[in-house]
PDB file of C-alpha atoms and ligand atoms in Angstrom:
ATOM      1  CA  MET A   1      12.493   1.439  18.764  1.00  0.00           C
ATOM      2  CA  PRO A   2      10.035   2.074  21.848  1.00  0.00           C
ATOM      3  CA  ALA A   3       6.832   3.312  20.444  1.00  0.00           C
ATOM      4  CA  ASP A   4       4.267   5.370  22.414  1.00  0.00           C
ATOM      5  CA  PRO A   5       0.926   3.589  21.491  1.00  0.00           C
ATOM      6  CA  GLY A   6      -1.117   6.714  21.242  1.00  0.00           C
ATOM      7  CA  GLN A   7       1.518   8.526  18.872  1.00  0.00           C
ATOM      8  CA  ALA A   8       1.230   8.334  15.021  1.00  0.00           C
ATOM      9  CA  ALA A   9       3.427   5.896  13.563  1.00  0.00           C
ATOM     10  CA  ILE A  10       4.250   8.393  10.780  1.00  0.00           C
ATOM     11  CA  ARG A  11       3.398  12.165  11.093  1.00  0.00           C
ATOM     12  CA  PHE A  12       3.680  14.271   7.737  1.00  0.00           C
ATOM     13  CA  GLU A  13       3.699  18.178   9.185  1.00  0.00           C
ATOM     14  CA  GLY A  14       3.385  20.924   6.794  1.00  0.00           C
ATOM     15  CA  VAL A  15       5.456  18.670   3.823  1.00  0.00           C
ATOM     16  CA  SER A  16       6.016  20.205   0.491  1.00  0.00           C
ATOM     17  CA  LYS A  17       7.751  18.957  -2.409  1.00  0.00           C
ATOM     18  CA  THR A  18       8.943  20.904  -5.519  1.00  0.00           C
ATOM     19  CA  PHE A  19      10.749  19.047  -8.324  1.00  0.00           C
ATOM     20  CA  ASP A  20      13.435  21.337 -10.103  1.00  0.00           C
ATOM     21  CA  ALA A  21      14.042  20.406 -13.534  1.00  0.00           C
ATOM     22  CA  PRO A  22      16.843  22.285 -15.188  1.00  0.00           C
ATOM     23  CA  GLY A  23      15.775  24.804 -17.687  1.00  0.00           C
ATOM     24  CA  ARG A  24      12.080  24.350 -17.024  1.00  0.00           C
ATOM     25  CA  SER A  25       9.977  25.913 -14.450  1.00  0.00           C
ATOM     26  CA  SER A  26       9.930  23.761 -11.172  1.00  0.00           C
ATOM     27  CA  THR A  27       6.872  21.590 -10.351  1.00  0.00           C
ATOM     28  CA  ARG A  28       5.107  21.675  -6.954  1.00  0.00           C
ATOM     29  CA  VAL A  29       4.262  18.090  -6.503  1.00  0.00           C
ATOM     30  CA  ILE A  30       3.226  17.967  -2.745  1.00  0.00           C
ATOM     31  CA  GLU A  31       1.658  21.058  -0.975  1.00  0.00           C
ATOM     32  CA  SER A  32       1.707  21.429   2.538  1.00  0.00           C
ATOM     33  CA  ILE A  33       0.384  18.040   3.733  1.00  0.00           C
ATOM     34  CA  ASP A  34      -0.289  17.372   7.369  1.00  0.00           C
ATOM     35  CA  LEU A  35      -1.122  13.902   8.035  1.00  0.00           C
ATOM     36  CA  ASP A  36      -1.116  11.214  10.597  1.00  0.00           C
ATOM     37  CA  ILE A  37      -0.602   7.644   9.839  1.00  0.00           C
ATOM     38  CA  PRO A  38      -1.796   5.768  12.794  1.00  0.00           C
ATOM     39  CA  ARG A  39      -0.113   2.492  14.384  1.00  0.00           C
ATOM     40  CA  ASP A  40      -1.184  -0.892  13.688  1.00  0.00           C
ATOM     41  CA  ALA A  41      -3.708  -0.200  10.909  1.00  0.00           C
ATOM     42  CA  ILE A  42      -3.970   0.104   7.281  1.00  0.00           C
ATOM     43  CA  THR A  43      -3.849   3.684   5.800  1.00  0.00           C
ATOM     44  CA  VAL A  44      -4.295   3.595   2.046  1.00  0.00           C
ATOM     45  CA  LEU A  45      -3.180   6.961   0.139  1.00  0.00           C
ATOM     46  CA  VAL A  46      -5.478   6.747  -3.186  1.00  0.00           C
ATOM     47  CA  GLY A  47      -5.566   9.171  -6.084  1.00  0.00           C
ATOM     48  CA  SER A  48      -5.194   9.538  -9.708  1.00  0.00           C
ATOM     49  CA  SER A  49      -1.850   8.798 -11.670  1.00  0.00           C
ATOM     50  CA  GLY A  50       0.698  11.585 -10.927  1.00  0.00           C
ATOM     51  CA  CYS A  51      -1.058  13.399  -7.903  1.00  0.00           C
ATOM     52  CA  GLY A  52       2.144  12.517  -6.066  1.00  0.00           C
ATOM     53  CA  LYS A  53       1.415   9.528  -4.199  1.00  0.00           C
ATOM     54  CA  THR A  54       4.878   7.705  -4.618  1.00  0.00           C
ATOM     55  CA  THR A  55       6.341  11.130  -3.838  1.00  0.00           C
ATOM     56  CA  LEU A  56       4.776  11.236  -0.570  1.00  0.00           C
ATOM     57  CA  LEU A  57       5.095   7.389   0.351  1.00  0.00           C
ATOM     58  CA  ARG A  58       9.075   7.792  -0.383  1.00  0.00           C
ATOM     59  CA  MET A  59       9.144  10.437   2.141  1.00  0.00           C
ATOM     60  CA  VAL A  60       8.660   7.981   4.757  1.00  0.00           C
ATOM     61  CA  ASN A  61      12.194   6.126   4.047  1.00  0.00           C
ATOM     62  CA  ARG A  62      14.077   9.203   2.666  1.00  0.00           C
ATOM     63  CA  MET A  63      14.200   8.106  -1.039  1.00  0.00           C
ATOM     64  CA  VAL A  64      12.600  11.694  -1.335  1.00  0.00           C
ATOM     65  CA  ASP A  65      13.339  14.488   1.015  1.00  0.00           C
ATOM     66  CA  PRO A  66      10.565  16.902   1.638  1.00  0.00           C
ATOM     67  CA  THR A  67      11.514  20.565   0.248  1.00  0.00           C
ATOM     68  CA  ALA A  68       9.740  21.962   3.295  1.00  0.00           C
ATOM     69  CA  GLY A  69       8.252  20.441   6.627  1.00  0.00           C
ATOM     70  CA  ARG A  70       9.154  17.476   8.369  1.00  0.00           C
ATOM     71  CA  VAL A  71       8.514  13.579   8.412  1.00  0.00           C
ATOM     72  CA  LEU A  72       8.416  12.081  11.545  1.00  0.00           C
ATOM     73  CA  VAL A  73       8.623   8.000  12.319  1.00  0.00           C
ATOM     74  CA  ASP A  74       7.830   7.170  15.636  1.00  0.00           C
ATOM     75  CA  GLY A  75       8.373  10.815  16.849  1.00  0.00           C
ATOM     76  CA  ALA A  76      11.745  11.334  15.284  1.00  0.00           C
ATOM     77  CA  ASP A  77      12.427  13.397  12.189  1.00  0.00           C
ATOM     78  CA  VAL A  78      13.597  11.121   9.442  1.00  0.00           C
ATOM     79  CA  ALA A  79      15.884  13.735   8.416  1.00  0.00           C
ATOM     80  CA  GLU A  80      18.258  13.148  11.056  1.00  0.00           C
ATOM     81  CA  ARG A  81      18.342   9.348  10.432  1.00  0.00           C
ATOM     82  CA  ASP A  82      20.773   7.873   8.080  1.00  0.00           C
ATOM     83  CA  PRO A  83      18.936   6.826   5.022  1.00  0.00           C
ATOM     84  CA  VAL A  84      20.512   3.559   4.429  1.00  0.00           C
ATOM     85  CA  GLN A  85      19.958   2.457   7.977  1.00  0.00           C
ATOM     86  CA  LEU A  86      16.216   3.976   7.840  1.00  0.00           C
ATOM     87  CA  ARG A  87      15.612   1.853   4.707  1.00  0.00           C
ATOM     88  CA  ARG A  88      16.656  -1.122   5.956  1.00  0.00           C
ATOM     89  CA  GLY A  89      13.942  -0.897   8.945  1.00  0.00           C
ATOM     90  CA  ILE A  90      11.206  -0.136   6.818  1.00  0.00           C
ATOM     91  CA  GLY A  91       9.472  -2.767   4.458  1.00  0.00           C
ATOM     92  CA  TYR A  92       9.096  -1.257   1.119  1.00  0.00           C
ATOM     93  CA  VAL A  93       7.001  -3.230  -1.727  1.00  0.00           C
ATOM     94  CA  MET A  94       7.665  -1.325  -5.135  1.00  0.00           C
ATOM     95  CA  GLN A  95       5.498  -0.833  -7.873  1.00  0.00           C
ATOM     96  CA  ASN A  96       6.912  -3.412 -10.181  1.00  0.00           C
ATOM     97  CA  GLY A  97       8.301  -5.799  -7.431  1.00  0.00           C
ATOM     98  CA  GLY A  98      11.543  -4.667  -7.543  1.00  0.00           C
ATOM     99  CA  LEU A  99      12.840  -8.038  -7.045  1.00  0.00           C
ATOM    100  CA  LEU A 100      16.521  -8.907  -7.983  1.00  0.00           C
ATOM    101  CA  PRO A 101      16.617 -10.786 -11.170  1.00  0.00           C
ATOM    102  CA  HIS A 102      19.919 -12.618 -10.548  1.00  0.00           C
ATOM    103  CA  ARG A 103      19.269 -13.911  -7.415  1.00  0.00           C
ATOM    104  CA  THR A 104      16.968 -16.785  -6.093  1.00  0.00           C
ATOM    105  CA  VAL A 105      13.417 -15.928  -4.421  1.00  0.00           C
ATOM    106  CA  VAL A 106      14.724 -17.096  -0.912  1.00  0.00           C
ATOM    107  CA  ASP A 107      18.089 -14.735  -1.434  1.00  0.00           C
ATOM    108  CA  ASN A 108      15.769 -11.908  -2.696  1.00  0.00           C
ATOM    109  CA  VAL A 109      13.745 -12.272   0.673  1.00  0.00           C
ATOM    110  CA  ALA A 110      17.014 -12.803   2.894  1.00  0.00           C
ATOM    111  CA  THR A 111      18.513  -9.682   1.280  1.00  0.00           C
ATOM    112  CA  VAL A 112      17.844  -7.257   4.267  1.00  0.00           C
ATOM    113  CA  PRO A 113      18.409  -9.473   6.776  1.00  0.00           C
ATOM    114  CA  ARG A 114      21.948 -10.584   5.357  1.00  0.00           C
ATOM    115  CA  LEU A 115      22.736  -6.595   4.994  1.00  0.00           C
ATOM    116  CA  ASN A 116      21.715  -6.065   8.842  1.00  0.00           C
ATOM    117  CA  GLY A 117      24.124  -8.793   9.686  1.00  0.00           C
ATOM    118  CA  VAL A 118      22.068 -11.837  10.027  1.00  0.00           C
ATOM    119  CA  PRO A 119      24.013 -14.955   9.155  1.00  0.00           C
ATOM    120  CA  ARG A 120      23.146 -16.640   5.897  1.00  0.00           C
ATOM    121  CA  ARG A 121      21.745 -20.076   7.226  1.00  0.00           C
ATOM    122  CA  GLN A 122      19.695 -18.210   9.614  1.00  0.00           C
ATOM    123  CA  ALA A 123      18.432 -15.480   7.036  1.00  0.00           C
ATOM    124  CA  ARG A 124      17.541 -18.208   4.679  1.00  0.00           C
ATOM    125  CA  LEU A 125      15.590 -19.966   7.148  1.00  0.00           C
ATOM    126  CA  LYS A 126      13.670 -16.750   8.131  1.00  0.00           C
ATOM    127  CA  ALA A 127      13.217 -16.242   4.409  1.00  0.00           C
ATOM    128  CA  MET A 128      11.514 -19.827   3.899  1.00  0.00           C
ATOM    129  CA  GLU A 129       9.309 -18.915   6.765  1.00  0.00           C
ATOM    130  CA  LEU A 130       8.244 -15.723   5.124  1.00  0.00           C
ATOM    131  CA  LEU A 131       7.514 -17.407   2.066  1.00  0.00           C
ATOM    132  CA  GLU A 132       5.319 -19.620   3.779  1.00  0.00           C
ATOM    133  CA  VAL A 133       3.718 -16.527   5.626  1.00  0.00           C
ATOM    134  CA  VAL A 134       2.831 -15.198   2.326  1.00  0.00           C
ATOM    135  CA  GLY A 135       1.139 -18.533   0.900  1.00  0.00           C
ATOM    136  CA  LEU A 136       4.042 -19.667  -1.437  1.00  0.00           C
ATOM    137  CA  GLU A 137       5.290 -23.339  -1.518  1.00  0.00           C
ATOM    138  CA  GLN A 138       8.782 -24.021  -0.251  1.00  0.00           C
ATOM    139  CA  GLY A 139       9.530 -24.848  -3.742  1.00  0.00           C
ATOM    140  CA  VAL A 140       9.650 -21.564  -5.000  1.00  0.00           C
ATOM    141  CA  GLY A 141      12.341 -20.102  -3.138  1.00  0.00           C
ATOM    142  CA  LYS A 142      15.003 -21.721  -5.293  1.00  0.00           C
ATOM    143  CA  ARG A 143      13.494 -20.268  -8.348  1.00  0.00           C
ATOM    144  CA  TYR A 144      14.401 -16.741 -10.176  1.00  0.00           C
ATOM    145  CA  PRO A 145      11.932 -14.214 -10.259  1.00  0.00           C
ATOM    146  CA  ALA A 146      11.354 -14.268 -14.262  1.00  0.00           C
ATOM    147  CA  GLN A 147      10.090 -18.231 -13.580  1.00  0.00           C
ATOM    148  CA  LEU A 148       7.264 -16.958 -11.231  1.00  0.00           C
ATOM    149  CA  SER A 149       3.854 -15.760 -11.967  1.00  0.00           C
ATOM    150  CA  GLY A 150       3.137 -11.832 -11.694  1.00  0.00           C
ATOM    151  CA  GLY A 151       0.918 -12.713  -8.389  1.00  0.00           C
ATOM    152  CA  GLN A 152       3.654 -14.949  -6.938  1.00  0.00           C
ATOM    153  CA  GLN A 153       6.380 -12.079  -7.571  1.00  0.00           C
ATOM    154  CA  GLN A 154       3.881  -9.816  -5.597  1.00  0.00           C
ATOM    155  CA  ARG A 155       3.674 -12.240  -2.927  1.00  0.00           C
ATOM    156  CA  VAL A 156       7.833 -12.233  -2.800  1.00  0.00           C
ATOM    157  CA  GLY A 157       7.901  -8.723  -2.627  1.00  0.00           C
ATOM    158  CA  VAL A 158       5.776  -8.914   0.418  1.00  0.00           C
ATOM    159  CA  ALA A 159       7.590 -11.339   2.223  1.00  0.00           C
ATOM    160  CA  ARG A 160      10.978  -9.474   1.248  1.00  0.00           C
ATOM    161  CA  ALA A 161       9.197  -6.239   2.956  1.00  0.00           C
ATOM    162  CA  LEU A 162       8.167  -8.528   5.972  1.00  0.00           C
ATOM    163  CA  ALA A 163      11.856  -9.315   6.362  1.00  0.00           C
ATOM    164  CA  ALA A 164      12.657  -5.828   7.002  1.00  0.00           C
ATOM    165  CA  GLU A 165      10.821  -6.848  10.621  1.00  0.00           C
ATOM    166  CA  SER A 166       9.966  -3.300  11.106  1.00  0.00           C
ATOM    167  CA  GLY A 167       6.617  -1.981  12.384  1.00  0.00           C
ATOM    168  CA  ILE A 168       6.143  -0.138   9.140  1.00  0.00           C
ATOM    169  CA  LEU A 169       5.031  -1.670   5.756  1.00  0.00           C
ATOM    170  CA  LEU A 170       5.095   0.686   2.557  1.00  0.00           C
ATOM    171  CA  MET A 171       3.069  -0.760  -0.313  1.00  0.00           C
ATOM    172  CA  ASP A 172       3.000   1.020  -3.715  1.00  0.00           C
ATOM    173  CA  GLU A 173       0.496  -0.028  -5.848  1.00  0.00           C
ATOM    174  CA  PRO A 174       1.614  -3.345  -5.480  1.00  0.00           C
ATOM    175  CA  PHE A 175      -1.189  -5.400  -6.944  1.00  0.00           C
ATOM    176  CA  ALA A 176      -1.719  -2.991  -9.869  1.00  0.00           C
ATOM    177  CA  ALA A 177      -0.331  -5.706 -12.537  1.00  0.00           C
ATOM    178  CA  VAL A 178      -2.026  -8.640 -11.567  1.00  0.00           C
ATOM    179  CA  ASP A 179      -5.368  -9.787 -12.658  1.00  0.00           C
ATOM    180  CA  PRO A 180      -8.545  -8.940 -10.704  1.00  0.00           C
ATOM    181  CA  ILE A 181      -8.656 -12.695  -9.122  1.00  0.00           C
ATOM    182  CA  VAL A 182      -5.299 -12.801  -8.068  1.00  0.00           C
ATOM    183  CA  ARG A 183      -5.403  -9.336  -6.643  1.00  0.00           C
ATOM    184  CA  ARG A 184      -8.368 -10.274  -4.360  1.00  0.00           C
ATOM    185  CA  GLU A 185      -6.453 -13.160  -3.168  1.00  0.00           C
ATOM    186  CA  LEU A 186      -3.544 -10.889  -2.631  1.00  0.00           C
ATOM    187  CA  GLN A 187      -5.812  -8.262  -0.985  1.00  0.00           C
ATOM    188  CA  ALA A 188      -7.172 -10.838   1.430  1.00  0.00           C
ATOM    189  CA  GLU A 189      -3.600 -11.513   2.280  1.00  0.00           C
ATOM    190  CA  VAL A 190      -2.475  -8.443   3.259  1.00  0.00           C
ATOM    191  CA  LEU A 191      -5.608  -8.042   5.384  1.00  0.00           C
ATOM    192  CA  ARG A 192      -4.818 -11.273   7.343  1.00  0.00           C
ATOM    193  CA  LEU A 193      -1.225 -10.366   7.442  1.00  0.00           C
ATOM    194  CA  GLN A 194      -1.869  -7.123   9.340  1.00  0.00           C
ATOM    195  CA  ARG A 195      -4.471  -8.681  11.391  1.00  0.00           C
ATOM    196  CA  ASP A 196      -1.844 -11.425  12.380  1.00  0.00           C
ATOM    197  CA  LEU A 197       1.285  -9.482  12.794  1.00  0.00           C
ATOM    198  CA  GLY A 198      -0.213  -6.387  13.339  1.00  0.00           C
ATOM    199  CA  ARG A 199       2.100  -3.619  11.407  1.00  0.00           C
ATOM    200  CA  THR A 200       1.468  -0.238  10.351  1.00  0.00           C
ATOM    201  CA  VAL A 201       0.809  -0.297   6.462  1.00  0.00           C
ATOM    202  CA  LEU A 202       0.807   2.593   4.461  1.00  0.00           C
ATOM    203  CA  PHE A 203      -0.617   1.595   1.212  1.00  0.00           C
ATOM    204  CA  VAL A 204      -0.716   3.435  -2.086  1.00  0.00           C
ATOM    205  CA  THR A 205      -3.605   2.794  -4.908  1.00  0.00           C
ATOM    206  CA  HIS A 206      -5.243   4.534  -7.837  1.00  0.00           C
ATOM    207  CA  ASP A 207      -8.153   2.273  -7.152  1.00  0.00           C
ATOM    208  CA  ILE A 208     -10.681   3.713  -4.790  1.00  0.00           C
ATOM    209  CA  SER A 209     -12.678   0.176  -4.417  1.00  0.00           C
ATOM    210  CA  GLU A 210      -9.370  -1.453  -3.343  1.00  0.00           C
ATOM    211  CA  ALA A 211      -8.854   1.478  -0.783  1.00  0.00           C
ATOM    212  CA  PHE A 212     -12.188   1.136   0.577  1.00  0.00           C
ATOM    213  CA  HIS A 213     -11.325  -2.608   0.873  1.00  0.00           C
ATOM    214  CA  LEU A 214      -8.192  -2.279   2.587  1.00  0.00           C
ATOM    215  CA  GLY A 215      -8.089   0.925   4.479  1.00  0.00           C
ATOM    216  CA  ASP A 216      -8.727   1.684   7.875  1.00  0.00           C
ATOM    217  CA  LYS A 217      -7.912   5.117   7.209  1.00  0.00           C
ATOM    218  CA  VAL A 218      -8.206   6.532   3.430  1.00  0.00           C
ATOM    219  CA  VAL A 219      -6.454   9.534   2.432  1.00  0.00           C
ATOM    220  CA  LEU A 220      -7.424  10.983  -1.095  1.00  0.00           C
ATOM    221  CA  LEU A 221      -5.276  13.127  -2.735  1.00  0.00           C
ATOM    222  CA  GLN A 222      -5.981  15.472  -5.631  1.00  0.00           C
ATOM    223  CA  ALA A 223      -3.831  17.125  -8.254  1.00  0.00           C
ATOM    224  CA  GLY A 224      -1.195  19.332  -7.043  1.00  0.00           C
ATOM    225  CA  GLY A 225      -0.545  17.020  -3.927  1.00  0.00           C
ATOM    226  CA  ARG A 226      -3.387  18.291  -1.599  1.00  0.00           C
ATOM    227  CA  ILE A 227      -5.431  16.079   0.512  1.00  0.00           C
ATOM    228  CA  ALA A 228      -9.170  16.177  -0.706  1.00  0.00           C
ATOM    229  CA  GLN A 229     -10.243  14.066   2.320  1.00  0.00           C
ATOM    230  CA  GLN A 230      -9.047  11.990   4.674  1.00  0.00           C
ATOM    231  CA  GLY A 231     -11.283   9.453   7.058  1.00  0.00           C
ATOM    232  CA  THR A 232     -12.794   5.722   7.122  1.00  0.00           C
ATOM    233  CA  PRO A 233     -14.365   4.443   4.027  1.00  0.00           C
ATOM    234  CA  ASP A 234     -17.529   5.073   5.918  1.00  0.00           C
ATOM    235  CA  GLU A 235     -17.056   8.684   6.216  1.00  0.00           C
ATOM    236  CA  PHE A 236     -16.315   9.195   2.498  1.00  0.00           C
ATOM    237  CA  ILE A 237     -19.412   7.524   1.487  1.00  0.00           C
ATOM    238  CA  GLU A 238     -21.531   8.943   3.927  1.00  0.00           C
ATOM    239  CA  SER A 239     -20.164  12.578   3.723  1.00  0.00           C
ATOM    240  CA  PRO A 240     -17.908  13.247   0.750  1.00  0.00           C
ATOM    241  CA  ALA A 241     -16.289  16.614   1.735  1.00  0.00           C
ATOM    242  CA  SER A 242     -16.489  17.982  -1.981  1.00  0.00           C
ATOM    243  CA  ASP A 243     -17.873  17.437  -5.766  1.00  0.00           C
ATOM    244  CA  PHE A 244     -14.071  16.399  -6.347  1.00  0.00           C
ATOM    245  CA  VAL A 245     -14.413  13.578  -3.753  1.00  0.00           C
ATOM    246  CA  ARG A 246     -18.049  12.742  -4.763  1.00  0.00           C
ATOM    247  CA  GLU A 247     -17.155  11.944  -8.376  1.00  0.00           C
ATOM    248  CA  PHE A 248     -13.946  10.223  -7.638  1.00  0.00           C
ATOM    249  CA  ILE A 249     -15.835   7.970  -5.608  1.00  0.00           C
ATOM    250  CA  ASP A 250     -18.776   7.502  -7.419  1.00  0.00           C
ATOM    251  CA  ALA A 251     -16.649   6.533 -10.664  1.00  0.00           C
ATOM    252  CA  ASP A 252     -15.780   3.590  -9.069  1.00  0.00           C
ATOM    253  CA  SER A 253     -17.546   2.504  -5.855  1.00  0.00           C
ATOM    254  CA  ARG A 254     -20.879   1.773  -7.595  1.00  0.00           C
ATOM    255  CA  ARG A 255     -19.037  -0.828  -9.357  1.00  0.00           C
ATOM    256  CA  LEU A 256     -20.817  -4.062  -8.222  1.00  0.00           C
ATOM    257  CA  ARG A 257     -19.604  -7.686  -8.711  1.00  0.00           C
ATOM    258  CA  VAL A 258     -21.714 -11.083  -8.059  1.00  0.00           C
ATOM    259  CA  GLU A 259     -20.705 -13.624  -5.721  1.00  0.00           C
ATOM    260  CA  GLY A 260     -23.121 -16.724  -5.826  1.00  0.00           C
ATOM    261  CA  SER A 261     -26.437 -15.008  -5.973  1.00  0.00           C
ATOM    262  CA  ARG A 262     -25.512 -11.833  -3.967  1.00  0.00           C
ATOM    263  CA  VAL A 263     -24.467  -8.727  -5.392  1.00  0.00           C
ATOM    264  CA  LEU A 264     -21.732  -6.870  -3.610  1.00  0.00           C
ATOM    265  CA  ASP A 265     -20.324  -3.332  -3.527  1.00  0.00           C
ATOM    266  CA  ALA A 266     -17.136  -2.212  -3.741  1.00  0.00           C
ATOM    267  CA  ARG A 267     -16.738  -2.553  -0.063  1.00  0.00           C
ATOM    268  CA  GLY A 268     -17.896  -6.043  -0.077  1.00  0.00           C
ATOM    269  CA  ARG A 269     -21.421  -5.214   1.462  1.00  0.00           C
ATOM    270  CA  VAL A 270     -24.212  -6.724  -0.002  1.00  0.00           C
ATOM    271  CA  ALA A 271     -26.118  -4.387  -2.407  1.00  0.00           C
ATOM    272  CA  GLY A 272     -28.710  -6.814  -3.650  1.00  0.00           C
ATOM    273  CA  VAL A 273     -29.420 -10.283  -4.441  1.00  0.00           C
ATOM    274  CA  LEU A 274     -29.888 -11.812  -7.715  1.00  0.00           C
ATOM    275  CA  ALA A 275     -33.500 -12.876  -8.731  1.00  0.00           C
ATOM    276  CA  ASP A 276     -34.132 -16.138 -10.517  1.00  0.00           C
ATOM    277  CA  GLY A 277     -35.998 -15.924 -13.835  1.00  0.00           C
ATOM    278  CA  PRO A 278     -35.764 -16.148 -17.488  1.00  0.00           C
ATOM    279  CA  HIS A 279     -34.452 -12.788 -17.977  1.00  0.00           C
ATOM    280  CA  ALA A 280     -31.061 -10.918 -17.095  1.00  0.00           C
ATOM    281  CA  PRO A 281     -30.575 -10.789 -13.253  1.00  0.00           C
ATOM    282  CA  THR A 282     -31.688  -7.737 -11.366  1.00  0.00           C
ATOM    283  CA  HIS A 283     -30.540  -6.301  -8.310  1.00  0.00           C
ATOM    284  CA  THR A 284     -31.480  -3.621  -5.857  1.00  0.00           C
ATOM    285  CA  PRO A 285     -29.644  -0.269  -6.169  1.00  0.00           C
ATOM    286  CA  ALA A 286     -26.357  -0.062  -4.391  1.00  0.00           C
ATOM    287  CA  ARG A 287     -26.643   2.362  -1.187  1.00  0.00           C
ATOM    288  CA  GLY A 288     -25.576   5.832  -2.396  1.00  0.00           C
ATOM    289  CA  SER A 289     -26.102   5.141  -6.163  1.00  0.00           C
ATOM    290  CA  ARG A 290     -28.636   7.391  -7.707  1.00  0.00           C
TER     291      ARG A 290
HETATM  292  N1  ADP B 301      12.231  12.546  -9.558  1.00  0.00           N
HETATM  293  C1  ADP B 301      11.436  13.312 -10.181  1.00  0.00           C
HETATM  294  N2  ADP B 301      11.789  14.391 -10.974  1.00  0.00           N
HETATM  295  C2  ADP B 301      10.916  15.277 -11.395  1.00  0.00           C
HETATM  296  N3  ADP B 301       9.603  15.211 -11.430  1.00  0.00           N
HETATM  297  C3  ADP B 301       9.131  14.184 -10.648  1.00  0.00           C
HETATM  298  C4  ADP B 301       9.852  13.241  -9.858  1.00  0.00           C
HETATM  299  N4  ADP B 301       9.187  12.326  -9.343  1.00  0.00           N
HETATM  300  C5  ADP B 301       7.854  12.530  -9.634  1.00  0.00           C
HETATM  301  N5  ADP B 301       7.955  13.626 -10.437  1.00  0.00           N
HETATM  302  C6  ADP B 301       6.559  14.046 -11.028  1.00  0.00           C
HETATM  303  O1  ADP B 301       5.758  14.266  -9.573  1.00  0.00           O
HETATM  304  C7  ADP B 301       4.533  14.045 -10.296  1.00  0.00           C
HETATM  305  C8  ADP B 301       3.706  13.159  -9.169  1.00  0.00           C
HETATM  306  O2  ADP B 301       4.464  11.695  -9.337  1.00  0.00           O
HETATM  307  P1  ADP B 301       4.196  10.793  -8.360  1.00  0.00           P
HETATM  308  O3  ADP B 301       4.500  10.849  -6.829  1.00  0.00           O
HETATM  309  O4  ADP B 301       5.032   9.206  -8.973  1.00  0.00           O
HETATM  310  O5  ADP B 301       2.640  10.405  -8.556  1.00  0.00           O
HETATM  311  P2  ADP B 301       1.726   9.189  -8.371  1.00  0.00           P
HETATM  312  O6  ADP B 301       2.622   8.066  -7.635  1.00  0.00           O
HETATM  313  O7  ADP B 301       0.612   9.641  -7.515  1.00  0.00           O
HETATM  314  O8  ADP B 301       1.377   8.628  -9.732  1.00  0.00           O
HETATM  315  C9  ADP B 301       4.416  13.728 -11.290  1.00  0.00           C
HETATM  316  O9  ADP B 301       4.097  14.937 -12.161  1.00  0.00           O
HETATM  317  C10 ADP B 301       5.856  13.562 -11.756  1.00  0.00           C
HETATM  318  O10 ADP B 301       6.037  13.336 -13.047  1.00  0.00           O
HETATM  319 MG1   MG B 302       3.105   6.327  -8.070  1.00  0.00          MG
END
């Protein structure tokens, strides 16, 4: 699809969503959201569980239709697109991997190209290439999802989403279920892939440190599906828009980790250096901590 480089890859215009439950009052999940997702960058939607992140993400590929407003992809209203066609052109990594258990890894990755009419042999070759791109050995291709570790399954999920060969990749808490060390590796992989392949990534997480680490742009949602703030990680840290934002950031971004003798903050910046000595290591306070 021809893409105007200056145009947002995805645009939400006055988008609201209400779910009607029979016999109960309806719930407003997303409230009048206006939002641009820039092209060829990583935008992270962050917020507590239940604030509407998945609902907003799924409006992009029409797994959810808005009650009001429009969602534009490359300037065109998705409501006018055939949902099945649309989905085949947008990579989607689901919260729990979403791999087909009775298909081998290589066939899982080849699913969308096959549906798009790519011959089997060619689709499999492409799938093997993508497995390599996400850092998996060729031998993994013949296995079934249940024979892989959680981290490997998430990599396969990413490879499958890349197979859609669209400019857009939707990732819904893809690394929530893996241990912190594997999560770091996968985050590094996403940053590398984005740099090398230049996709538009819309990434969902409830973890503000993950959002700051990955996001060129961060969008914080609050209960009731409203945007609390949007901007670069630095803008959040330097000028939080409200007490809600300040508290959301503070709860997590002061979490420090140690690498060698350095103490790093949630964004990987050096917050201090460990002092040698007989006692517990000390560090200088992180920027922004009180
Ligand atoms: N299909 C649905 N029907 C009714 N309520 C839903 C549906 N999908 C989501 N919800 C509700 O919408 C709210 C937001 O859900 P979701 O978008 O999944 O949040 P998040 O991904 O931020 O955890 C929740 O209260 C959830 O129960
Ligand atoms: Mg969710």
